[in-house]
mmCIF file with all atom_site columns, C-alpha atoms in Angstrom:
data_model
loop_
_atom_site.group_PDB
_atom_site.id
_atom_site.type_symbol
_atom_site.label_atom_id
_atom_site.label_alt_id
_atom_site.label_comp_id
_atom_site.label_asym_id
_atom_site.label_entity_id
_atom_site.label_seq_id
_atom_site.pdbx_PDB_ins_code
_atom_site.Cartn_x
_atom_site.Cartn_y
_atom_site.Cartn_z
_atom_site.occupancy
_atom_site.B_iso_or_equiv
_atom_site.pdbx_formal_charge
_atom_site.auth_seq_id
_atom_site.auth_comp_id
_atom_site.auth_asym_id
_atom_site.auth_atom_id
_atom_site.pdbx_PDB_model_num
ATOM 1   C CA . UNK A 1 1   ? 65.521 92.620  70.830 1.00 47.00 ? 66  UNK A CA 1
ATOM 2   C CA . UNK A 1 2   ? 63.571 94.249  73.412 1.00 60.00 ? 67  UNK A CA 1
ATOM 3   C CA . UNK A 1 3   ? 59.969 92.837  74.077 1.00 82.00 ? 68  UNK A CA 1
ATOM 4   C CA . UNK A 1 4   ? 57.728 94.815  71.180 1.00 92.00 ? 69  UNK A CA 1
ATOM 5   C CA . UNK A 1 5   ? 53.131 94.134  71.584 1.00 96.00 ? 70  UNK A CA 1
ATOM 6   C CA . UNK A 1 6   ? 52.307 95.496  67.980 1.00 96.00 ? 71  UNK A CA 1
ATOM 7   C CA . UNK A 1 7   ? 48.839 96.948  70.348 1.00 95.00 ? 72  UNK A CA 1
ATOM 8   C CA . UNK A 1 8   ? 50.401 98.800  72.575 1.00 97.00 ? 73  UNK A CA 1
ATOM 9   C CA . UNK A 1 9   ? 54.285 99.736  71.719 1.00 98.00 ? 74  UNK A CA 1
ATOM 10  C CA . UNK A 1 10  ? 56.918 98.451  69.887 1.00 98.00 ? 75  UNK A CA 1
ATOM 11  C CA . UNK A 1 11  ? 60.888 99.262  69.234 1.00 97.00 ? 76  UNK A CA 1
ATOM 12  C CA . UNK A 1 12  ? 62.623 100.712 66.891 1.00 98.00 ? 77  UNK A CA 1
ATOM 13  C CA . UNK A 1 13  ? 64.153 97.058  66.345 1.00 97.00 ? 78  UNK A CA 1
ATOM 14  C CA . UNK A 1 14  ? 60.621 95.802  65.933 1.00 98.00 ? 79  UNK A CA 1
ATOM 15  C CA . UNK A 1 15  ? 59.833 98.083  63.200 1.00 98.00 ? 80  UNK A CA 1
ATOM 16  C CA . UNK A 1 16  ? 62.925 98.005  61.378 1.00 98.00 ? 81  UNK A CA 1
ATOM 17  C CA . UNK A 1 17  ? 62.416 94.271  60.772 1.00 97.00 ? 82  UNK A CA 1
ATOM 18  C CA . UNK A 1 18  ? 59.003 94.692  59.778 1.00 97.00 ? 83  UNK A CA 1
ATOM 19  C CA . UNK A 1 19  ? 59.533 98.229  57.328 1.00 97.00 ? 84  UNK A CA 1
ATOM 20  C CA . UNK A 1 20  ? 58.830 96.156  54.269 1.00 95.00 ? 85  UNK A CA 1
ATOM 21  C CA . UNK A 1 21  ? 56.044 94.445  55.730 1.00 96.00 ? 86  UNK A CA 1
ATOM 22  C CA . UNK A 1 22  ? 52.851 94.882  52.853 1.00 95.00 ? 87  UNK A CA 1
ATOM 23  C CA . UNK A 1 23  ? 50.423 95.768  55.808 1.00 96.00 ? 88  UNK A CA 1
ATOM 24  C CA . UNK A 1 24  ? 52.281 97.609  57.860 1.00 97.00 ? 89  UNK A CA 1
ATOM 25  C CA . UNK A 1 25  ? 51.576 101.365 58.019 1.00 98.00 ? 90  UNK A CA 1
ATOM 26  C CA . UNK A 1 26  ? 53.424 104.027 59.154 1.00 98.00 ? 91  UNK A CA 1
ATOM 27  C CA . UNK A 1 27  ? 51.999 107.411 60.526 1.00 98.00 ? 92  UNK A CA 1
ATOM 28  C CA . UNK A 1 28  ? 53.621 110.753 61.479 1.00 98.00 ? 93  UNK A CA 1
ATOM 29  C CA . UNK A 1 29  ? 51.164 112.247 63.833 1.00 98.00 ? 94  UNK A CA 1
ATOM 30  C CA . UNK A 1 30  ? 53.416 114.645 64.658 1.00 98.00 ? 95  UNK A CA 1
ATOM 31  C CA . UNK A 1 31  ? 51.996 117.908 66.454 1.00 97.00 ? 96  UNK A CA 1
ATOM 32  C CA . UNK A 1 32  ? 53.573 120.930 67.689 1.00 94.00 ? 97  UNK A CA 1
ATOM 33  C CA . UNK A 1 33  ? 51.828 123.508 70.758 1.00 88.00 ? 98  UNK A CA 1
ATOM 34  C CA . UNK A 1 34  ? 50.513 126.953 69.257 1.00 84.00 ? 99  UNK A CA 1
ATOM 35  C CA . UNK A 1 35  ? 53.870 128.621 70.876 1.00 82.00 ? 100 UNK A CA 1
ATOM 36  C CA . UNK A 1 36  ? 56.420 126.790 68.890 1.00 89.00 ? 101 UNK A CA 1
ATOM 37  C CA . UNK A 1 37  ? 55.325 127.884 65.467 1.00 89.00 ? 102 UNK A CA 1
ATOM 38  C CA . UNK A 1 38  ? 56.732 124.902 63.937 1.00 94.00 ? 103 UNK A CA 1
ATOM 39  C CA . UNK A 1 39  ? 54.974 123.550 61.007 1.00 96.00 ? 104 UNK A CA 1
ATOM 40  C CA . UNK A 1 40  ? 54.602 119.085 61.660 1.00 97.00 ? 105 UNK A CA 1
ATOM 41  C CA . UNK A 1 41  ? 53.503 118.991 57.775 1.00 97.00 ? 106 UNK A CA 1
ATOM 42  C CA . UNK A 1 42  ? 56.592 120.662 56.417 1.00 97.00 ? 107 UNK A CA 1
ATOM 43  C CA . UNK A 1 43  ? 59.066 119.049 58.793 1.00 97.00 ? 108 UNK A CA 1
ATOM 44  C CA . UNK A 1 44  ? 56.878 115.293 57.550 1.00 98.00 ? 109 UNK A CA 1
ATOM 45  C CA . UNK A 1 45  ? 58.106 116.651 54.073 1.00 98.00 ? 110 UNK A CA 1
ATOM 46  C CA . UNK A 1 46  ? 61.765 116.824 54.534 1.00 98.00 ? 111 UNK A CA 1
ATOM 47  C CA . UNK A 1 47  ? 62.317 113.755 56.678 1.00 98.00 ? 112 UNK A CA 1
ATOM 48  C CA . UNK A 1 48  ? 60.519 110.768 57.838 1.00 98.00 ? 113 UNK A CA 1
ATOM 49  C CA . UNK A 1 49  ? 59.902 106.903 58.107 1.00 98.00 ? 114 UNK A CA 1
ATOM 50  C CA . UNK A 1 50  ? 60.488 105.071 54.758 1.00 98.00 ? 115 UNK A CA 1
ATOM 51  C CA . UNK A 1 51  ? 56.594 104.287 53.882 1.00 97.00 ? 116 UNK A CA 1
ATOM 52  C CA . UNK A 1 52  ? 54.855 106.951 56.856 1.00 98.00 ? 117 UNK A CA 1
ATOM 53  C CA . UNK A 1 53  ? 52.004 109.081 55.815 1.00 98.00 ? 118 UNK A CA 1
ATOM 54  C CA . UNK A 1 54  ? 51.367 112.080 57.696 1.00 98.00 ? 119 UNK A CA 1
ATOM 55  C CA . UNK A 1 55  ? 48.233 112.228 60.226 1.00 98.00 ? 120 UNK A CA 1
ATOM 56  C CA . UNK A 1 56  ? 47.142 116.184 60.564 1.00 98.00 ? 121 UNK A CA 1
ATOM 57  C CA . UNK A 1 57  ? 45.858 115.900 64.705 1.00 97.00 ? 122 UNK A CA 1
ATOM 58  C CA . UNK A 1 58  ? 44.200 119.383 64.048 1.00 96.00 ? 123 UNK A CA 1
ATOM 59  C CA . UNK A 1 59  ? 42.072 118.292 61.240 1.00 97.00 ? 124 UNK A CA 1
ATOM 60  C CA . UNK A 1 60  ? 40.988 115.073 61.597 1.00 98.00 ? 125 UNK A CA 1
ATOM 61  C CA . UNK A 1 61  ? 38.861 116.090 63.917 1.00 97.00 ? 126 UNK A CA 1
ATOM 62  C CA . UNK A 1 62  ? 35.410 117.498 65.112 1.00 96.00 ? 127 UNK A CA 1
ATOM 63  C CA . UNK A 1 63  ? 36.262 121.268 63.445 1.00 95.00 ? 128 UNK A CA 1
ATOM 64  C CA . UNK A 1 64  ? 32.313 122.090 64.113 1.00 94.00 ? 129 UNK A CA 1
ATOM 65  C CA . UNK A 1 65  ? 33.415 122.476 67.907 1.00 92.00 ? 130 UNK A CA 1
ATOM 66  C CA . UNK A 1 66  ? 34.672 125.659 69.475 1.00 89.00 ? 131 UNK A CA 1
ATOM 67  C CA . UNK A 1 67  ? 37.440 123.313 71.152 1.00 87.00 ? 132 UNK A CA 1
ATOM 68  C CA . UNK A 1 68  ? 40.637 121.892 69.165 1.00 89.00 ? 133 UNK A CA 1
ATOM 69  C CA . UNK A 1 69  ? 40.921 118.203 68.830 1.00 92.00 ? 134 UNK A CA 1
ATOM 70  C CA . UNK A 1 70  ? 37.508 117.335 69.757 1.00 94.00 ? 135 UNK A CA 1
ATOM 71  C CA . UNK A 1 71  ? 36.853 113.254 68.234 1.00 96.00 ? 136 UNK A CA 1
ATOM 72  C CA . UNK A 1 72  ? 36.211 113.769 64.416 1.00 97.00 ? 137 UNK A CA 1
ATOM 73  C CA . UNK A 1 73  ? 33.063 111.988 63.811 1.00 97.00 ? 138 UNK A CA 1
ATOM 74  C CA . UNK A 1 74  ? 33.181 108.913 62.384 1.00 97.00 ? 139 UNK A CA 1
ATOM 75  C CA . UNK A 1 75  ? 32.749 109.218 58.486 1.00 97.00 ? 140 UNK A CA 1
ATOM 76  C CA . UNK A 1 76  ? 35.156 111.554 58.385 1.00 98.00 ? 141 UNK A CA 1
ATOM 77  C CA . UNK A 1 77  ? 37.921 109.500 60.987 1.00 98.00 ? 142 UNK A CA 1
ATOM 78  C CA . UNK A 1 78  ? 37.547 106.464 58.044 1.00 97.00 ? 143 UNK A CA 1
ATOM 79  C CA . UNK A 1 79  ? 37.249 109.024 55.002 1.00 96.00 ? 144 UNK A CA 1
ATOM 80  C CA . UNK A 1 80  ? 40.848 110.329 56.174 1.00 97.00 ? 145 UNK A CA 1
ATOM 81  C CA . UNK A 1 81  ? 42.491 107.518 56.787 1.00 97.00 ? 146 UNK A CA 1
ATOM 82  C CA . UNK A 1 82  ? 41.183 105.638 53.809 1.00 96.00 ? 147 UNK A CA 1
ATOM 83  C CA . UNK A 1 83  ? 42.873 108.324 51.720 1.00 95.00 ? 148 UNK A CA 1
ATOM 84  C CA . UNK A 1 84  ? 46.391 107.407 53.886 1.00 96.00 ? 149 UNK A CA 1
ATOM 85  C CA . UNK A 1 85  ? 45.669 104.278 52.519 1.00 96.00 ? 150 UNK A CA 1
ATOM 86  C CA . UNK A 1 86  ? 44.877 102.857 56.023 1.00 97.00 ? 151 UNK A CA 1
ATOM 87  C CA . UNK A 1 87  ? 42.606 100.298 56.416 1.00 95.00 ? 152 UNK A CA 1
ATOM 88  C CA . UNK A 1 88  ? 41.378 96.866  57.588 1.00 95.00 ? 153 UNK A CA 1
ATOM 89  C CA . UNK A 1 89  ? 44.108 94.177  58.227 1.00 95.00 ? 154 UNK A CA 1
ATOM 90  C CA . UNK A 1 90  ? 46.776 96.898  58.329 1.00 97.00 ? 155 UNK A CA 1
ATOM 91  C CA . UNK A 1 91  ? 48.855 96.824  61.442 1.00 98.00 ? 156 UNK A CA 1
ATOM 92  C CA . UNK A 1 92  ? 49.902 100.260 62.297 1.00 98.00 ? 157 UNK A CA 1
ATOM 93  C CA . UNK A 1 93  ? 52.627 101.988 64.327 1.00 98.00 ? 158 UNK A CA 1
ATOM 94  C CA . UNK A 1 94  ? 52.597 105.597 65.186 1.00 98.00 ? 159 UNK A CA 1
ATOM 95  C CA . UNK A 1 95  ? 55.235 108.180 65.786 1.00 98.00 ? 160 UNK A CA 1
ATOM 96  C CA . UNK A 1 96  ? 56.132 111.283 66.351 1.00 98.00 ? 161 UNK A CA 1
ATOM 97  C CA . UNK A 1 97  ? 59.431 113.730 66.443 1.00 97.00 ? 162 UNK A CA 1
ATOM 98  C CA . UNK A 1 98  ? 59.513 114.701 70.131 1.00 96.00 ? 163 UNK A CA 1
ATOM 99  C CA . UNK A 1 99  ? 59.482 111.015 71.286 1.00 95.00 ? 164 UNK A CA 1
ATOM 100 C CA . UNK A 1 100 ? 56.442 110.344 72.836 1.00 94.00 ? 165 UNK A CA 1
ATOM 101 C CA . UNK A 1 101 ? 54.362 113.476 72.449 1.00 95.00 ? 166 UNK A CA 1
ATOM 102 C CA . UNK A 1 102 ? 51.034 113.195 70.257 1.00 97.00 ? 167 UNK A CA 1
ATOM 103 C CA . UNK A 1 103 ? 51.719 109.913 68.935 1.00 98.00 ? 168 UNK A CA 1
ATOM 104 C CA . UNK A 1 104 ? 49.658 108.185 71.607 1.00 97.00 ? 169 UNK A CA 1
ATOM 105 C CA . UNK A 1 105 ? 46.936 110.540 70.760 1.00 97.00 ? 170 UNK A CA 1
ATOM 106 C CA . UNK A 1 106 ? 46.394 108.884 67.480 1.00 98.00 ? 171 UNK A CA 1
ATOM 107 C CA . UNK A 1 107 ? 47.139 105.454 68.927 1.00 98.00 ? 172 UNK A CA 1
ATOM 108 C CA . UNK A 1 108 ? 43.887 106.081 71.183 1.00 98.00 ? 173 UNK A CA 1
ATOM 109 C CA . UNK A 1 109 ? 41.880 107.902 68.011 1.00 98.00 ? 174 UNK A CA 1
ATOM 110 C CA . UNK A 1 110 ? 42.234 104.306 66.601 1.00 98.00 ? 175 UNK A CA 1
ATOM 111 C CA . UNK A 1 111 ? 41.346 102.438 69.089 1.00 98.00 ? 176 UNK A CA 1
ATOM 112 C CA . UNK A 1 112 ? 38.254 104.699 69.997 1.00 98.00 ? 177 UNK A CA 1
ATOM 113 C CA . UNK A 1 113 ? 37.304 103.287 66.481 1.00 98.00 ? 178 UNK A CA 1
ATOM 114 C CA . UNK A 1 114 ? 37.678 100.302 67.413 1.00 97.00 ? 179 UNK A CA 1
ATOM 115 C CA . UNK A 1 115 ? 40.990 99.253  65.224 1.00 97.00 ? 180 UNK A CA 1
ATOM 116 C CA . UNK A 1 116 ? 42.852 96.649  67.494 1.00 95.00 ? 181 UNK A CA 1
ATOM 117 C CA . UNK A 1 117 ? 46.421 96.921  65.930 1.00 97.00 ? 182 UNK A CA 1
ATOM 118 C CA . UNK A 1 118 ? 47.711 99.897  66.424 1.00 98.00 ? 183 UNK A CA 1
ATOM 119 C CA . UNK A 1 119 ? 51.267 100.835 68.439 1.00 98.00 ? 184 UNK A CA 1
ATOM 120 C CA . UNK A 1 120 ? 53.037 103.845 69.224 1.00 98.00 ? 185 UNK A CA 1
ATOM 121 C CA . UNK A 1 121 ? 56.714 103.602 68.626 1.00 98.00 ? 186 UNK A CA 1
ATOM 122 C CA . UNK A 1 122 ? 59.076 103.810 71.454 1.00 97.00 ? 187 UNK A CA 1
ATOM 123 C CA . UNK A 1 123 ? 61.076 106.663 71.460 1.00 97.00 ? 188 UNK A CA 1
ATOM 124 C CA . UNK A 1 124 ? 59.573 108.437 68.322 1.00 98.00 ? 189 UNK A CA 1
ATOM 125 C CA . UNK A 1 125 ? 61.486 109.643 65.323 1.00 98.00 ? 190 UNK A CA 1
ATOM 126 C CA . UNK A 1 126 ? 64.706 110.904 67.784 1.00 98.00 ? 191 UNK A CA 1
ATOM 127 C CA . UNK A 1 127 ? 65.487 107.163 69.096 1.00 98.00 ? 192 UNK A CA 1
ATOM 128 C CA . UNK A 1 128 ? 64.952 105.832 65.496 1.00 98.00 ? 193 UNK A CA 1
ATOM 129 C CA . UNK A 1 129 ? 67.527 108.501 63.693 1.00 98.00 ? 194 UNK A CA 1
ATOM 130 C CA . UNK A 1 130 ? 69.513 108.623 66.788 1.00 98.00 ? 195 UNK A CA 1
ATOM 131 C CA . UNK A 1 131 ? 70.398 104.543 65.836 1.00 98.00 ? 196 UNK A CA 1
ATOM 132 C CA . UNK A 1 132 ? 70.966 105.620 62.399 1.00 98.00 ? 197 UNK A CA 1
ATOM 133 C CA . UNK A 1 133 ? 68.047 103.960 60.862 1.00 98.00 ? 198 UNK A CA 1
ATOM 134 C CA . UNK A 1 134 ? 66.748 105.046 57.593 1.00 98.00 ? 199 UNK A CA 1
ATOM 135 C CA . UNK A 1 135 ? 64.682 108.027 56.838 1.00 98.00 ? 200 UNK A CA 1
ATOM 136 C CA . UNK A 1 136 ? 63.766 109.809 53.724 1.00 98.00 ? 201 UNK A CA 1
ATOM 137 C CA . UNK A 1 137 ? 61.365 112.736 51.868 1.00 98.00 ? 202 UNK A CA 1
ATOM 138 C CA . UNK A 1 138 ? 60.197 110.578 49.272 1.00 97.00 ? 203 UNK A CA 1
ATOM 139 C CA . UNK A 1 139 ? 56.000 110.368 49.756 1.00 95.00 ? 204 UNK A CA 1
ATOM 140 C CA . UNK A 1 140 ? 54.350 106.977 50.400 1.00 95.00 ? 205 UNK A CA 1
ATOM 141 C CA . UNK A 1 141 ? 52.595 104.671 47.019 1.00 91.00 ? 206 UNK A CA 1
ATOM 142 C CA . UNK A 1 142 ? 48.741 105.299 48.458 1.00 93.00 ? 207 UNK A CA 1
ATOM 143 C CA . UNK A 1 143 ? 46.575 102.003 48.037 1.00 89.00 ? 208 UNK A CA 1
ATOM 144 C CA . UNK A 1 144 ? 43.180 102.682 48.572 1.00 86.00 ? 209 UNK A CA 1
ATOM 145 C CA . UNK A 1 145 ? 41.935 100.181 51.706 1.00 89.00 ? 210 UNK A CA 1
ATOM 146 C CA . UNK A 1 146 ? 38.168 100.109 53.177 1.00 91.00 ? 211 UNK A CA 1
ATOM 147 C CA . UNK A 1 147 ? 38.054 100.454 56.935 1.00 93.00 ? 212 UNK A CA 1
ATOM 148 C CA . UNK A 1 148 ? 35.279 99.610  59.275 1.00 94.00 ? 213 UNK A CA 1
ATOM 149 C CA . UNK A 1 149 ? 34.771 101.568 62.267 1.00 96.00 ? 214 UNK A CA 1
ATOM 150 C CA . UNK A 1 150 ? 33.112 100.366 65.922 1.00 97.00 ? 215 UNK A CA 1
ATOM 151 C CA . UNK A 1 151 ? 32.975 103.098 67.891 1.00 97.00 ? 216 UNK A CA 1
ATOM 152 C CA . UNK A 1 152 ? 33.943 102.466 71.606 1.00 97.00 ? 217 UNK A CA 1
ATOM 153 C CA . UNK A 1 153 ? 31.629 105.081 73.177 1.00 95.00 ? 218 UNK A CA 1
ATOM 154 C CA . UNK A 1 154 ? 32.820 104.181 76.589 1.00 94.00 ? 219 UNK A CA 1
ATOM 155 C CA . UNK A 1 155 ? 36.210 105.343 75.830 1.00 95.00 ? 220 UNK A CA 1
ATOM 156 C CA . UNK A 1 156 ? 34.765 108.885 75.780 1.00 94.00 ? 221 UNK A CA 1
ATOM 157 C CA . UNK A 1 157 ? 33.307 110.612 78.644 1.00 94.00 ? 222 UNK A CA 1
ATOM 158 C CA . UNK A 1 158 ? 31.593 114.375 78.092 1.00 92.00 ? 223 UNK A CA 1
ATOM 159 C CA . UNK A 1 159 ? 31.745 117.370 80.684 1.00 93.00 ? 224 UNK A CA 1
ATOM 160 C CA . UNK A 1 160 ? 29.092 116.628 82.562 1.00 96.00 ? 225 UNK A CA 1
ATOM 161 C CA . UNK A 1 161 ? 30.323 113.314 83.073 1.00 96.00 ? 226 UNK A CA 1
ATOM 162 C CA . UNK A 1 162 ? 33.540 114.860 84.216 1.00 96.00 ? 227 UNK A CA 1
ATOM 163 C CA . UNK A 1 163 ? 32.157 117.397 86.482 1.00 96.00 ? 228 UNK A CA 1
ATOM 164 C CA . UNK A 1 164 ? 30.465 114.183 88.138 1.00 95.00 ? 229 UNK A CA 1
ATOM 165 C CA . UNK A 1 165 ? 33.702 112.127 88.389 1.00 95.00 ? 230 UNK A CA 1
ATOM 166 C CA . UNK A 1 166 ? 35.315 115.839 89.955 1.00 96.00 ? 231 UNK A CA 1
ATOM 167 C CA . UNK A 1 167 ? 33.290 116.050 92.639 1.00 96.00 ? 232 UNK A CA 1
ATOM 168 C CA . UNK A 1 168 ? 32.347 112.187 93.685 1.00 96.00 ? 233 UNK A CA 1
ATOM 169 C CA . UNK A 1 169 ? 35.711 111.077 92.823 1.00 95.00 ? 234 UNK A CA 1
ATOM 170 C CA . UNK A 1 170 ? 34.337 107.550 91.833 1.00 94.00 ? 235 UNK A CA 1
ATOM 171 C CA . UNK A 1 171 ? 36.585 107.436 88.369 1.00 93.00 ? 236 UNK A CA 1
ATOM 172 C CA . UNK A 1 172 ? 40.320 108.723 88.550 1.00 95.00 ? 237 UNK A CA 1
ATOM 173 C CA . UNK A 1 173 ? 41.039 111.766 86.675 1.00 96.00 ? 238 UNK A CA 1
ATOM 174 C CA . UNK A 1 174 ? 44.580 111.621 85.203 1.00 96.00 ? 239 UNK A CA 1
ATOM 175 C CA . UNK A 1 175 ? 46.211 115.235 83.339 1.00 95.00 ? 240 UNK A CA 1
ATOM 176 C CA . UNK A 1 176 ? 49.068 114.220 81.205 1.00 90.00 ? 241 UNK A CA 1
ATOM 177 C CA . UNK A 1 177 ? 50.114 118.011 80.951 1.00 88.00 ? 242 UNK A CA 1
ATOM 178 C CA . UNK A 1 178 ? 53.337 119.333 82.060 1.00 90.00 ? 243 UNK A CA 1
ATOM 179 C CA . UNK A 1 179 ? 53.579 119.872 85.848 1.00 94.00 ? 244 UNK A CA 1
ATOM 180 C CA . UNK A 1 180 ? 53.661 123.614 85.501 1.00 94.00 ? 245 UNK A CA 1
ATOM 181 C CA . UNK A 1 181 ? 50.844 123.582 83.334 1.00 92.00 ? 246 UNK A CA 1
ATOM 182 C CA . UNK A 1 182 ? 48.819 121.171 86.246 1.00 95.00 ? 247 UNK A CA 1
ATOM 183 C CA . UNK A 1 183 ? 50.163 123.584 88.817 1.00 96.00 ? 248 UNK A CA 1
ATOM 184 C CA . UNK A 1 184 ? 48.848 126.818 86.834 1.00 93.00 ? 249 UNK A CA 1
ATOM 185 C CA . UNK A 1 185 ? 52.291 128.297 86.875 1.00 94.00 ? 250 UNK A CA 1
ATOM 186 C CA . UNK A 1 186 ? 52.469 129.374 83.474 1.00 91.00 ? 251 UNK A CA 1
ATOM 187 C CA . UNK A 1 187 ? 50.155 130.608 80.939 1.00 87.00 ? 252 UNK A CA 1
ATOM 188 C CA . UNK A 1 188 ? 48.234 128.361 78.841 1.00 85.00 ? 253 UNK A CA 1
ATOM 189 C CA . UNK A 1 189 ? 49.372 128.796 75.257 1.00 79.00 ? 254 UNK A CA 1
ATOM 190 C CA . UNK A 1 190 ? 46.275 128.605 73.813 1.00 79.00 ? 255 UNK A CA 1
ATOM 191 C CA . UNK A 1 191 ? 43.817 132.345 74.200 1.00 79.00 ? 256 UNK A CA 1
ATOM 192 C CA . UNK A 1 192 ? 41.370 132.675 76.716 1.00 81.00 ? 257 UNK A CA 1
ATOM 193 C CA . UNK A 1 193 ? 42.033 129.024 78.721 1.00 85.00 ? 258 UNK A CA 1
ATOM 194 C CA . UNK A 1 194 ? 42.779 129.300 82.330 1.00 90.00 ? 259 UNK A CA 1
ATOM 195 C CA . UNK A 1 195 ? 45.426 127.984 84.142 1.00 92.00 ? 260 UNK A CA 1
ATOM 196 C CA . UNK A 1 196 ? 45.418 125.667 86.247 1.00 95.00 ? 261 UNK A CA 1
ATOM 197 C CA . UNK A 1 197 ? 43.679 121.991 86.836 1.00 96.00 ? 262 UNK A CA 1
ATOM 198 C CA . UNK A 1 198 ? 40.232 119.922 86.974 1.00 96.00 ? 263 UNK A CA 1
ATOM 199 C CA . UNK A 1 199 ? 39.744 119.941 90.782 1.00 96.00 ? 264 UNK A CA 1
ATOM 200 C CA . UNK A 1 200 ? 40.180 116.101 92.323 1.00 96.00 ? 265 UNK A CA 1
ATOM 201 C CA . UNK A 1 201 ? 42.346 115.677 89.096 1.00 96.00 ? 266 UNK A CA 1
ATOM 202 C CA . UNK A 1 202 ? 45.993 113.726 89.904 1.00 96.00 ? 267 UNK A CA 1
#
């Protein structure tokens, strides 16, 4: 069985064994660009995980801002995942159906709230149904579980902040976008953003 850290990322072995685990939880945080008009919620409906509940990325967050996916604030993070039935003690591994696409944007959510045991699953929902491992459309039993929150602020850095790091370089600044996207070769999907990159960004 490959080597699995139930904080970081674990295999579809490693999950498998531990399905029927009572404090496991699942989550689908499946999350498709604007272009694709695919629906994540519809697609959780027909097939998933044994036990997953779904985790909407665009609302569980901060829908006051302008921006999409800004960090929800905190009473409403816990108020969310509470009614997932996520919640102190649970260990939880994250998915989604590309692979490894907007799971790990959950995986961070979690940890920004300071919830230690949290994974991403290797190779999403393809790997898993690609070994032939069990999905289904039936929906989750929901247990109702408290959850405390302690907010890592230091995970979070604002514009200015940024704009600092840009131009004295003293933090890294990493874009996980697609290398035409970096490169402003293509359009951005969403209207009205440029193209292109932060300056100093890698």
């Amino acid at each position: 069985m490959p080597h699995s850290d139930p904080r970081t990322l674990v295999s579809t072995d490693w999950l498998e064994s531990h399905l029927n685990d009572p404090d496991l939880r699942v989550l689908d945080a499946t999350w498709f660009m604007p272009a694709e008009t695919r629906d994540p919620k519809a697609e959780f409906a027909l097939e998933h995980i044994p036990g997953a509940r779904f985790f909407d990325i665009d609302e569980i967050s901060d829908l006051r801002s302008q921006l999409p996916h800004m960090v929800p604030p905190v009473e409403k993070f816990l108020s969310r995942v509470r009614e997932m039935g996520v919640g102190d003690g649970h260990q939880i591994v994250v998915y989604d159906t590309k692979g490894i696409f907007s799971a790990p944007r959950v995986w961070w959510l979690f940890k920004l709230m300071g919830h230690k045991d949290v994974a991403v699953l290797d190779g999403g929902l393809p790997k898993w149904k690609a070994e032939n491992r069990p999905t289904t459309s039936e929906a989750a039993v929901i247990r109702d579980r408290h959850m405390f929150a302690n907010f890592q602020k230091d995970m979070v850095k604002d514009v200015t902040q940024v704009s600092h790091a840009s131009k004295l370089q003293d933090y890294a600044i990493i874009d996980a976008r697609a290398g035409e996207r970096f490169r402003g070769e293509v359009e951005e999907s969403r209207e009205g953003m440029r193209s292109g990159h932060i300056p100093n960004a890698r």
